[in-house]
Short mmCIF file of N, CA and C in Angstrom, two decimals:
data_model
loop_
_atom_site.label_atom_id
_atom_site.label_comp_id
_atom_site.label_asym_id
_atom_site.label_seq_id
_atom_site.Cartn_x
_atom_site.Cartn_y
_atom_site.Cartn_z
N MET K 268 0.59 -1.34 0.37
CA MET K 268 -0.65 -0.29 0.06
C MET K 268 0.96 1.43 0.11
N SER K 269 0.46 2.17 -0.68
CA SER K 269 1.26 3.55 -0.74
C SER K 269 1.20 4.39 0.30
N ASP K 270 1.70 5.24 0.72
CA ASP K 270 1.47 6.33 1.68
C ASP K 270 -0.52 6.77 1.34
N PRO K 271 -0.53 7.41 2.72
CA PRO K 271 -1.96 6.92 3.01
C PRO K 271 -2.38 8.66 2.36
N VAL K 272 -3.39 8.74 1.21
CA VAL K 272 -3.72 10.14 0.81
C VAL K 272 -5.05 11.05 1.60
N LEU K 273 -5.40 10.21 1.98
CA LEU K 273 -6.75 10.43 3.06
C LEU K 273 -6.41 9.67 4.01
N ILE K 274 -6.39 10.21 5.27
CA ILE K 274 -6.72 9.83 6.98
C ILE K 274 -7.65 10.36 7.65
N VAL K 275 -8.74 9.70 7.93
CA VAL K 275 -9.45 10.31 8.82
C VAL K 275 -9.57 9.01 10.47
N SER K 276 -9.39 9.96 11.28
CA SER K 276 -9.17 9.17 12.69
C SER K 276 -10.56 9.79 13.58
N GLY K 277 -11.41 9.00 14.32
CA GLY K 277 -12.79 9.39 15.15
C GLY K 277 -13.45 10.45 14.74
N LEU K 278 -13.67 10.47 13.32
CA LEU K 278 -14.83 11.27 12.85
C LEU K 278 -16.61 10.60 13.69
N SER K 279 -17.01 11.84 13.98
CA SER K 279 -17.96 11.85 15.15
C SER K 279 -19.13 12.67 14.29
N ILE K 280 -20.38 12.60 14.26
CA ILE K 280 -21.15 13.27 13.51
C ILE K 280 -22.75 12.80 14.17
N THR K 281 -23.25 13.53 14.83
CA THR K 281 -24.07 14.08 15.64
C THR K 281 -25.33 14.53 15.27
N ILE K 282 -26.55 14.35 15.34
CA ILE K 282 -27.88 15.11 14.70
C ILE K 282 -29.08 14.69 15.35
N ASP K 283 -29.44 15.98 15.89
CA ASP K 283 -30.70 16.42 17.00
C ASP K 283 -29.78 15.04 18.13
N GLY K 284 -28.94 15.19 18.72
CA GLY K 284 -28.60 14.19 19.72
C GLY K 284 -27.95 12.92 19.70
N ARG K 285 -28.41 12.58 18.34
CA ARG K 285 -28.44 11.30 17.67
C ARG K 285 -27.18 11.04 17.23
N ALA K 286 -26.53 10.11 17.38
CA ALA K 286 -24.81 10.20 17.14
C ALA K 286 -25.15 9.13 15.37
N VAL K 287 -24.70 9.62 14.35
CA VAL K 287 -25.10 8.95 12.69
C VAL K 287 -23.93 8.82 12.80
N VAL K 288 -23.07 8.56 12.67
CA VAL K 288 -21.47 8.32 12.78
C VAL K 288 -20.62 8.32 13.96
N ASP K 289 -20.24 7.55 14.72
CA ASP K 289 -19.31 7.13 15.56
C ASP K 289 -17.76 6.75 15.67
N ARG K 290 -16.95 7.85 15.89
CA ARG K 290 -15.74 6.90 15.70
C ARG K 290 -15.22 6.77 14.37
N LEU K 291 -15.37 7.05 13.50
CA LEU K 291 -15.28 6.52 12.19
C LEU K 291 -13.58 6.99 12.08
N SER K 292 -12.98 5.85 11.15
CA SER K 292 -11.38 5.44 11.18
C SER K 292 -11.40 5.33 10.06
N PHE K 293 -10.23 5.27 9.19
CA PHE K 293 -9.92 4.73 7.51
C PHE K 293 -9.08 5.21 7.14
N GLU K 294 -7.62 4.79 6.53
CA GLU K 294 -7.10 5.38 5.63
C GLU K 294 -6.94 4.71 4.04
N LEU K 295 -6.78 5.82 3.42
CA LEU K 295 -6.68 5.72 1.83
C LEU K 295 -5.35 6.01 1.10
N GLY K 296 -4.69 5.19 0.20
CA GLY K 296 -3.66 5.17 -0.40
C GLY K 296 -4.42 6.20 -1.50
N ALA K 297 -2.90 6.26 -2.58
CA ALA K 297 -3.27 6.75 -3.98
C ALA K 297 -3.78 5.69 -4.69
N GLY K 298 -5.10 5.28 -5.69
CA GLY K 298 -5.85 4.93 -6.03
C GLY K 298 -6.55 3.92 -5.46
N GLU K 299 -6.64 3.61 -3.91
CA GLU K 299 -7.45 3.29 -3.23
C GLU K 299 -9.00 3.19 -3.51
N VAL K 300 -10.35 2.54 -3.46
CA VAL K 300 -11.00 2.89 -3.33
C VAL K 300 -11.91 2.65 -2.21
N LEU K 301 -13.07 3.17 -1.55
CA LEU K 301 -13.35 3.06 -0.03
C LEU K 301 -14.86 2.76 0.04
N ALA K 302 -15.84 2.02 0.25
CA ALA K 302 -17.21 1.96 -0.17
C ALA K 302 -17.74 2.09 1.40
N LEU K 303 -18.42 3.30 1.43
CA LEU K 303 -19.28 2.85 2.62
C LEU K 303 -20.77 2.39 2.13
N VAL K 304 -20.86 1.63 3.10
CA VAL K 304 -22.09 0.31 2.59
C VAL K 304 -23.18 0.52 4.30
N GLY K 305 -24.55 0.66 4.11
CA GLY K 305 -25.55 0.88 5.08
C GLY K 305 -26.93 1.11 4.68
N GLU K 306 -27.91 1.07 5.55
CA GLU K 306 -29.24 1.51 5.37
C GLU K 306 -29.42 2.56 5.25
N SER K 307 -30.20 3.48 4.60
CA SER K 307 -30.39 4.73 4.38
C SER K 307 -30.85 5.17 5.85
N GLY K 308 -30.35 6.68 5.79
CA GLY K 308 -30.01 7.55 7.38
C GLY K 308 -28.61 6.54 7.87
N CYS K 309 -27.69 5.98 7.66
CA CYS K 309 -26.64 5.30 8.52
C CYS K 309 -25.66 6.21 8.54
N GLY K 310 -25.81 7.54 7.79
CA GLY K 310 -24.44 8.33 7.86
C GLY K 310 -23.52 8.56 7.10
N LYS K 311 -23.48 7.56 5.71
CA LYS K 311 -23.06 7.70 4.36
C LYS K 311 -22.85 9.13 3.64
N THR K 312 -24.01 9.66 3.68
CA THR K 312 -23.83 10.89 2.86
C THR K 312 -23.00 12.28 3.89
N LYS K 313 -23.82 11.87 5.59
CA LYS K 313 -22.61 12.93 5.93
C LYS K 313 -21.28 12.70 6.50
N THR K 314 -20.92 11.60 5.98
CA THR K 314 -19.59 10.83 6.39
C THR K 314 -18.66 11.65 5.09
N ALA K 315 -19.42 11.60 3.32
CA ALA K 315 -19.27 12.00 2.51
C ALA K 315 -18.83 13.86 2.63
N GLU K 316 -19.98 14.17 3.17
CA GLU K 316 -19.89 15.74 3.09
C GLU K 316 -19.13 16.54 4.39
N ALA K 317 -18.69 15.37 5.43
CA ALA K 317 -17.58 15.78 6.52
C ALA K 317 -16.25 16.03 5.62
N LEU K 318 -15.80 14.88 5.32
CA LEU K 318 -14.59 15.16 4.19
C LEU K 318 -14.68 16.53 3.02
N LEU K 319 -15.93 16.74 3.21
CA LEU K 319 -15.85 17.54 2.18
C LEU K 319 -16.37 19.36 2.64
N GLY K 320 -16.27 19.01 4.13
CA GLY K 320 -16.82 20.58 4.56
C GLY K 320 -17.90 21.01 4.44
N LEU K 321 -19.15 20.33 4.13
CA LEU K 321 -20.20 20.67 3.99
C LEU K 321 -21.26 19.98 4.72
N VAL K 322 -21.07 19.76 5.84
CA VAL K 322 -22.33 19.44 6.95
C VAL K 322 -22.95 20.46 7.66
N PRO K 323 -23.63 20.91 7.35
CA PRO K 323 -24.31 21.95 7.96
C PRO K 323 -24.25 22.55 9.33
N ALA K 324 -23.49 23.11 10.30
CA ALA K 324 -23.15 23.19 11.10
C ALA K 324 -24.62 23.40 12.46
N GLU K 325 -25.54 24.12 11.18
CA GLU K 325 -26.72 24.23 12.05
C GLU K 325 -27.57 23.08 12.99
N LEU K 326 -27.30 22.14 11.99
CA LEU K 326 -28.40 21.10 11.61
C LEU K 326 -27.92 20.09 12.79
N CYS K 327 -26.09 19.92 12.29
CA CYS K 327 -25.14 18.79 12.72
C CYS K 327 -23.84 19.41 13.88
N ARG K 328 -23.40 18.40 14.38
CA ARG K 328 -22.04 18.38 15.10
C ARG K 328 -21.44 17.73 14.66
N THR K 329 -20.09 18.06 14.01
CA THR K 329 -19.08 17.28 13.41
C THR K 329 -17.98 17.38 14.37
N ARG K 330 -17.61 15.92 14.90
CA ARG K 330 -15.48 16.52 15.37
C ARG K 330 -14.90 15.18 14.82
N ALA K 331 -13.53 15.88 14.99
CA ALA K 331 -12.71 14.33 14.46
C ALA K 331 -11.23 14.55 14.95
N ASP K 332 -10.39 13.14 15.66
CA ASP K 332 -9.36 13.94 15.72
C ASP K 332 -8.59 14.23 14.85
N SER K 333 -8.62 13.83 13.77
CA SER K 333 -8.24 14.30 12.86
C SER K 333 -8.42 13.90 11.37
N MET K 334 -8.54 14.63 10.26
CA MET K 334 -8.50 14.32 8.88
C MET K 334 -7.69 15.38 8.60
N ARG K 335 -7.24 14.46 7.94
CA ARG K 335 -6.19 14.76 6.67
C ARG K 335 -5.79 14.42 5.36
N LEU K 336 -6.06 15.46 4.51
CA LEU K 336 -5.87 15.44 3.04
C LEU K 336 -4.52 15.54 2.24
N GLY K 337 -3.93 14.02 2.24
CA GLY K 337 -2.27 14.79 2.18
C GLY K 337 -1.53 15.38 3.18
N GLY K 338 -1.09 16.85 3.04
CA GLY K 338 -0.56 17.47 4.20
C GLY K 338 -1.44 18.46 4.60
N THR K 339 -2.81 18.52 3.97
CA THR K 339 -3.84 19.35 4.37
C THR K 339 -4.33 19.00 5.84
N ASP K 340 -4.73 19.58 6.91
CA ASP K 340 -5.57 19.20 8.01
C ASP K 340 -6.76 19.89 7.84
N LEU K 341 -7.92 19.08 7.41
CA LEU K 341 -8.86 19.23 6.77
C LEU K 341 -9.86 19.94 8.15
N THR K 342 -9.51 19.73 9.52
CA THR K 342 -10.32 20.21 10.30
C THR K 342 -10.18 21.62 10.70
N ALA K 343 -8.78 21.98 9.84
CA ALA K 343 -8.38 23.83 10.37
C ALA K 343 -8.81 24.76 9.03
N LEU K 344 -9.62 23.92 8.28
CA LEU K 344 -9.37 25.05 7.12
C LEU K 344 -11.33 26.17 7.37
N ASP K 345 -10.94 27.30 7.08
CA ASP K 345 -11.82 27.69 7.19
C ASP K 345 -12.36 28.36 5.89
N ILE K 346 -13.67 28.61 5.66
CA ILE K 346 -14.51 28.81 4.38
C ILE K 346 -13.29 29.29 2.78
N ALA K 347 -12.59 29.57 3.18
CA ALA K 347 -11.47 30.08 2.09
C ALA K 347 -10.69 28.84 1.49
N GLY K 348 -10.24 28.27 2.71
CA GLY K 348 -9.83 27.41 2.70
C GLY K 348 -10.05 25.51 2.04
N TRP K 349 -11.45 25.65 2.41
CA TRP K 349 -12.10 25.04 1.94
C TRP K 349 -12.84 25.07 0.38
N ARG K 350 -12.38 25.74 -0.02
CA ARG K 350 -12.88 26.29 -1.50
C ARG K 350 -11.59 26.59 -2.49
N SER K 351 -10.56 26.80 -1.63
CA SER K 351 -9.40 26.20 -2.44
C SER K 351 -9.36 24.38 -3.17
N ILE K 352 -9.80 23.88 -2.02
CA ILE K 352 -9.40 22.39 -2.25
C ILE K 352 -10.56 21.81 -3.05
N ARG K 353 -11.92 21.97 -2.62
CA ARG K 353 -12.80 21.51 -2.97
C ARG K 353 -13.03 21.62 -4.45
N GLY K 354 -13.40 19.98 -4.94
CA GLY K 354 -13.41 20.49 -6.24
C GLY K 354 -11.98 20.36 -7.24
N ARG K 355 -11.05 20.18 -6.40
CA ARG K 355 -9.63 20.44 -6.95
C ARG K 355 -9.07 18.87 -6.20
N GLU K 356 -8.82 19.13 -5.50
CA GLU K 356 -7.90 17.92 -4.58
C GLU K 356 -9.64 17.11 -3.83
N ILE K 357 -10.21 16.79 -3.27
CA ILE K 357 -11.53 16.27 -3.22
C ILE K 357 -12.95 16.51 -3.83
N SER K 358 -13.16 15.68 -3.95
CA SER K 358 -14.48 16.32 -4.50
C SER K 358 -15.95 15.26 -4.47
N MET K 359 -16.65 15.37 -4.67
CA MET K 359 -18.12 13.97 -4.46
C MET K 359 -18.94 14.17 -5.79
N VAL K 360 -19.37 12.90 -6.42
CA VAL K 360 -20.25 12.81 -7.15
C VAL K 360 -21.19 12.77 -6.18
N PHE K 361 -22.43 13.30 -6.75
CA PHE K 361 -23.79 13.41 -6.07
C PHE K 361 -24.48 12.41 -6.52
N GLN K 362 -25.53 11.92 -5.53
CA GLN K 362 -26.27 10.57 -5.95
C GLN K 362 -27.31 10.83 -7.62
N GLU K 363 -27.70 12.60 -7.27
CA GLU K 363 -28.98 12.78 -8.00
C GLU K 363 -27.99 14.09 -9.12
N PRO K 364 -28.02 14.00 -10.49
CA PRO K 364 -27.26 15.00 -10.72
C PRO K 364 -28.06 16.42 -11.32
N MET K 365 -29.35 16.03 -11.46
CA MET K 365 -30.17 17.66 -11.35
C MET K 365 -30.26 18.51 -10.06
N THR K 366 -29.76 17.64 -9.25
CA THR K 366 -29.88 18.61 -7.91
C THR K 366 -28.34 19.02 -7.87
N ALA K 367 -27.20 18.40 -8.41
CA ALA K 367 -26.12 18.67 -8.53
C ALA K 367 -25.30 19.83 -9.54
N LEU K 368 -26.56 20.47 -10.31
CA LEU K 368 -26.26 21.19 -11.37
C LEU K 368 -27.18 22.60 -11.23
N ASP K 369 -26.80 23.50 -11.38
CA ASP K 369 -27.14 24.81 -11.49
C ASP K 369 -28.52 24.84 -12.55
N PRO K 370 -29.41 24.89 -12.71
CA PRO K 370 -30.59 24.96 -13.85
C PRO K 370 -30.39 25.88 -14.69
N VAL K 371 -30.13 27.28 -14.35
CA VAL K 371 -30.00 28.69 -14.85
C VAL K 371 -28.75 28.59 -15.56
N PHE K 372 -27.15 27.91 -15.66
CA PHE K 372 -26.33 27.83 -16.30
C PHE K 372 -25.99 26.42 -17.12
N THR K 373 -25.46 26.86 -18.43
CA THR K 373 -25.35 25.67 -19.50
C THR K 373 -24.33 24.58 -18.39
N ALA K 374 -24.68 23.31 -18.96
CA ALA K 374 -23.36 22.31 -18.60
C ALA K 374 -22.29 22.76 -18.74
N GLY K 375 -21.94 23.60 -20.14
CA GLY K 375 -20.26 24.25 -19.94
C GLY K 375 -19.92 25.53 -19.38
N GLN K 376 -20.88 26.22 -18.94
CA GLN K 376 -20.20 27.65 -17.85
C GLN K 376 -20.34 27.02 -16.73
N GLN K 377 -21.11 26.10 -16.39
CA GLN K 377 -20.55 25.44 -15.07
C GLN K 377 -18.95 24.67 -14.64
N LEU K 378 -19.00 23.59 -16.01
CA LEU K 378 -17.57 23.15 -16.26
C LEU K 378 -16.89 24.45 -16.47
N SER K 379 -16.83 24.93 -17.16
CA SER K 379 -15.74 26.22 -17.40
C SER K 379 -15.43 26.68 -16.14
N ARG K 380 -16.34 27.69 -15.63
CA ARG K 380 -16.37 27.96 -13.89
C ARG K 380 -15.69 27.53 -13.16
N GLN K 381 -15.39 25.89 -13.34
CA GLN K 381 -14.35 24.99 -12.32
C GLN K 381 -12.90 25.40 -12.68
N PHE K 382 -12.75 25.13 -14.38
CA PHE K 382 -11.06 25.45 -14.90
C PHE K 382 -10.83 26.84 -14.38
N ARG K 383 -11.51 27.79 -14.86
CA ARG K 383 -11.16 29.19 -14.22
C ARG K 383 -10.81 29.25 -13.03
N ARG K 384 -11.65 29.08 -11.87
CA ARG K 384 -11.34 29.16 -10.56
C ARG K 384 -10.44 28.45 -10.21
N HIS K 385 -10.01 27.04 -9.82
CA HIS K 385 -9.18 26.17 -9.16
C HIS K 385 -8.05 25.84 -9.91
N ARG K 386 -7.94 26.42 -12.21
CA ARG K 386 -6.35 26.30 -12.69
C ARG K 386 -5.95 27.64 -13.41
N GLY K 387 -6.71 28.28 -13.20
CA GLY K 387 -6.45 29.97 -13.36
C GLY K 387 -6.50 30.17 -15.17
N HIS K 388 -7.32 29.41 -15.93
CA HIS K 388 -7.73 28.82 -17.12
C HIS K 388 -8.17 30.31 -17.61
N SER K 389 -7.93 30.94 -18.84
CA SER K 389 -8.52 31.75 -19.35
C SER K 389 -9.87 31.44 -19.94
N SER K 390 -10.99 32.03 -20.46
CA SER K 390 -12.52 31.92 -20.62
C SER K 390 -11.82 30.82 -21.97
N ALA K 391 -11.25 30.78 -22.85
CA ALA K 391 -11.06 30.11 -24.13
C ALA K 391 -10.47 28.75 -23.67
N GLN K 392 -9.22 29.12 -22.79
CA GLN K 392 -9.02 27.41 -22.46
C GLN K 392 -9.79 26.79 -21.19
N ALA K 393 -10.67 27.29 -20.47
CA ALA K 393 -11.10 26.98 -19.57
C ALA K 393 -12.65 26.08 -20.83
N ARG K 394 -12.99 26.74 -21.79
CA ARG K 394 -13.71 26.00 -22.88
C ARG K 394 -13.32 25.10 -23.28
N ASP K 395 -12.14 24.71 -24.01
CA ASP K 395 -11.35 24.10 -24.52
C ASP K 395 -11.04 22.45 -23.61
N ALA K 396 -10.94 23.07 -22.30
CA ALA K 396 -10.31 21.71 -20.82
C ALA K 396 -11.61 21.15 -20.98
N ALA K 397 -13.38 21.96 -20.86
CA ALA K 397 -14.85 21.21 -20.56
C ALA K 397 -14.63 20.94 -21.38
N LEU K 398 -14.17 20.84 -22.53
CA LEU K 398 -14.85 20.41 -24.02
C LEU K 398 -14.22 18.46 -23.97
N GLU K 399 -13.11 18.91 -23.10
CA GLU K 399 -11.67 17.75 -23.28
C GLU K 399 -12.57 16.65 -22.67
N ILE K 400 -12.94 17.24 -21.51
CA ILE K 400 -13.07 16.21 -20.40
C ILE K 400 -14.70 16.46 -20.74
N LEU K 401 -15.32 16.50 -21.03
CA LEU K 401 -16.70 15.68 -21.57
C LEU K 401 -16.35 15.06 -22.56
N GLY K 402 -15.53 14.94 -23.48
CA GLY K 402 -14.96 13.86 -24.63
C GLY K 402 -14.57 12.15 -23.59
N ARG K 403 -13.77 12.81 -22.65
CA ARG K 403 -12.79 11.62 -21.41
C ARG K 403 -14.21 10.85 -21.07
N VAL K 404 -15.23 11.31 -20.76
CA VAL K 404 -16.39 10.78 -19.88
C VAL K 404 -17.25 10.25 -20.89
N GLY K 405 -17.01 10.32 -22.21
CA GLY K 405 -18.00 9.33 -23.31
C GLY K 405 -18.81 10.08 -23.88
N ILE K 406 -18.60 11.36 -23.80
CA ILE K 406 -19.59 12.37 -24.56
C ILE K 406 -19.24 12.28 -25.76
N VAL K 407 -20.26 12.11 -26.82
CA VAL K 407 -19.41 12.38 -28.61
C VAL K 407 -19.72 13.64 -28.77
N GLU K 408 -20.87 14.38 -28.26
CA GLU K 408 -22.12 15.57 -28.66
C GLU K 408 -21.23 16.41 -27.79
N THR K 409 -19.79 16.66 -27.84
CA THR K 409 -19.24 17.74 -26.72
C THR K 409 -19.82 18.93 -26.72
N ALA K 410 -19.62 19.43 -27.97
CA ALA K 410 -20.63 20.48 -28.06
C ALA K 410 -21.73 21.03 -27.78
N ARG K 411 -22.59 20.22 -28.36
CA ARG K 411 -23.86 19.93 -28.10
C ARG K 411 -24.10 19.97 -26.57
N VAL K 412 -23.46 18.71 -25.64
CA VAL K 412 -23.77 19.24 -24.04
C VAL K 412 -23.29 20.59 -23.72
N PHE K 413 -21.83 20.91 -23.89
CA PHE K 413 -21.26 21.81 -23.41
C PHE K 413 -22.39 23.45 -24.02
N GLY K 414 -23.08 23.44 -24.72
CA GLY K 414 -24.28 24.31 -24.42
C GLY K 414 -25.72 24.30 -24.22
N SER K 415 -25.73 23.04 -23.37
CA SER K 415 -26.84 22.47 -23.34
C SER K 415 -27.29 22.76 -21.47
N TYR K 416 -28.83 23.07 -21.11
CA TYR K 416 -28.85 22.99 -19.84
C TYR K 416 -29.34 22.20 -19.43
N PRO K 417 -29.25 21.91 -18.01
CA PRO K 417 -29.32 20.20 -17.10
C PRO K 417 -30.84 19.67 -17.74
N HIS K 418 -31.53 20.77 -18.10
CA HIS K 418 -32.67 19.87 -18.02
C HIS K 418 -32.96 19.51 -19.55
N GLU K 419 -31.94 19.69 -20.60
CA GLU K 419 -32.19 19.63 -21.52
C GLU K 419 -31.05 18.26 -21.99
N LEU K 420 -30.71 17.63 -20.89
CA LEU K 420 -29.76 16.51 -21.18
C LEU K 420 -30.09 15.26 -20.02
N SER K 421 -30.04 13.68 -20.53
CA SER K 421 -30.67 12.89 -20.32
C SER K 421 -30.18 12.82 -18.69
N GLY K 422 -30.48 12.06 -17.81
CA GLY K 422 -30.16 11.81 -16.22
C GLY K 422 -28.47 11.36 -16.75
N GLY K 423 -28.01 10.02 -17.10
CA GLY K 423 -26.82 10.11 -17.74
C GLY K 423 -25.76 10.48 -18.00
N MET K 424 -25.83 11.59 -19.34
CA MET K 424 -25.60 12.73 -19.38
C MET K 424 -25.90 13.69 -18.26
N ARG K 425 -26.57 13.84 -17.41
CA ARG K 425 -26.16 14.80 -16.36
C ARG K 425 -25.18 14.18 -15.59
N GLN K 426 -24.97 12.95 -14.94
CA GLN K 426 -24.27 12.48 -13.99
C GLN K 426 -22.94 12.55 -15.02
N ARG K 427 -22.22 12.55 -16.20
CA ARG K 427 -21.46 12.50 -16.59
C ARG K 427 -20.79 13.52 -16.32
N VAL K 428 -21.38 14.83 -16.67
CA VAL K 428 -21.18 16.26 -16.11
C VAL K 428 -20.74 16.26 -14.91
N VAL K 429 -21.40 15.98 -14.27
CA VAL K 429 -20.97 16.24 -12.81
C VAL K 429 -19.66 14.97 -11.98
N ILE K 430 -19.75 13.82 -13.11
CA ILE K 430 -18.43 13.62 -13.21
C ILE K 430 -17.36 14.29 -13.38
#
């Protein structure tokens, strides 16, 4: 096994006084996959949200002994810190792509924005990168999908855009 890329130690998440995650610990090396399996409401999504800094503090109490992504202490990040790594170093493919995409922007606008934000691309570079990545996830008509709004795409196409 390679050196761990992600280390989580003692992650606990409480909602309304009920522990949905209780002292979860794991390590993941580069290229490894971890599957969280369990019944509805057992904390799978909340665990993923905690790793992305997306657990709403007004609804949940989250604490961990340690959460490290590479050399970054995730427990110490502020809002700007989360924005700098979320989507670039760590991300999540949400189960329902229609809610993950903003309906008022085209797929291309949403993809391009990420390349401009995280990689500093110009608008033209971001467009080219977005078209290239659409092709990499198996989309043949990249230009059409790039210019389409989420409601104009099939569920499978939306899922690939999110990926």
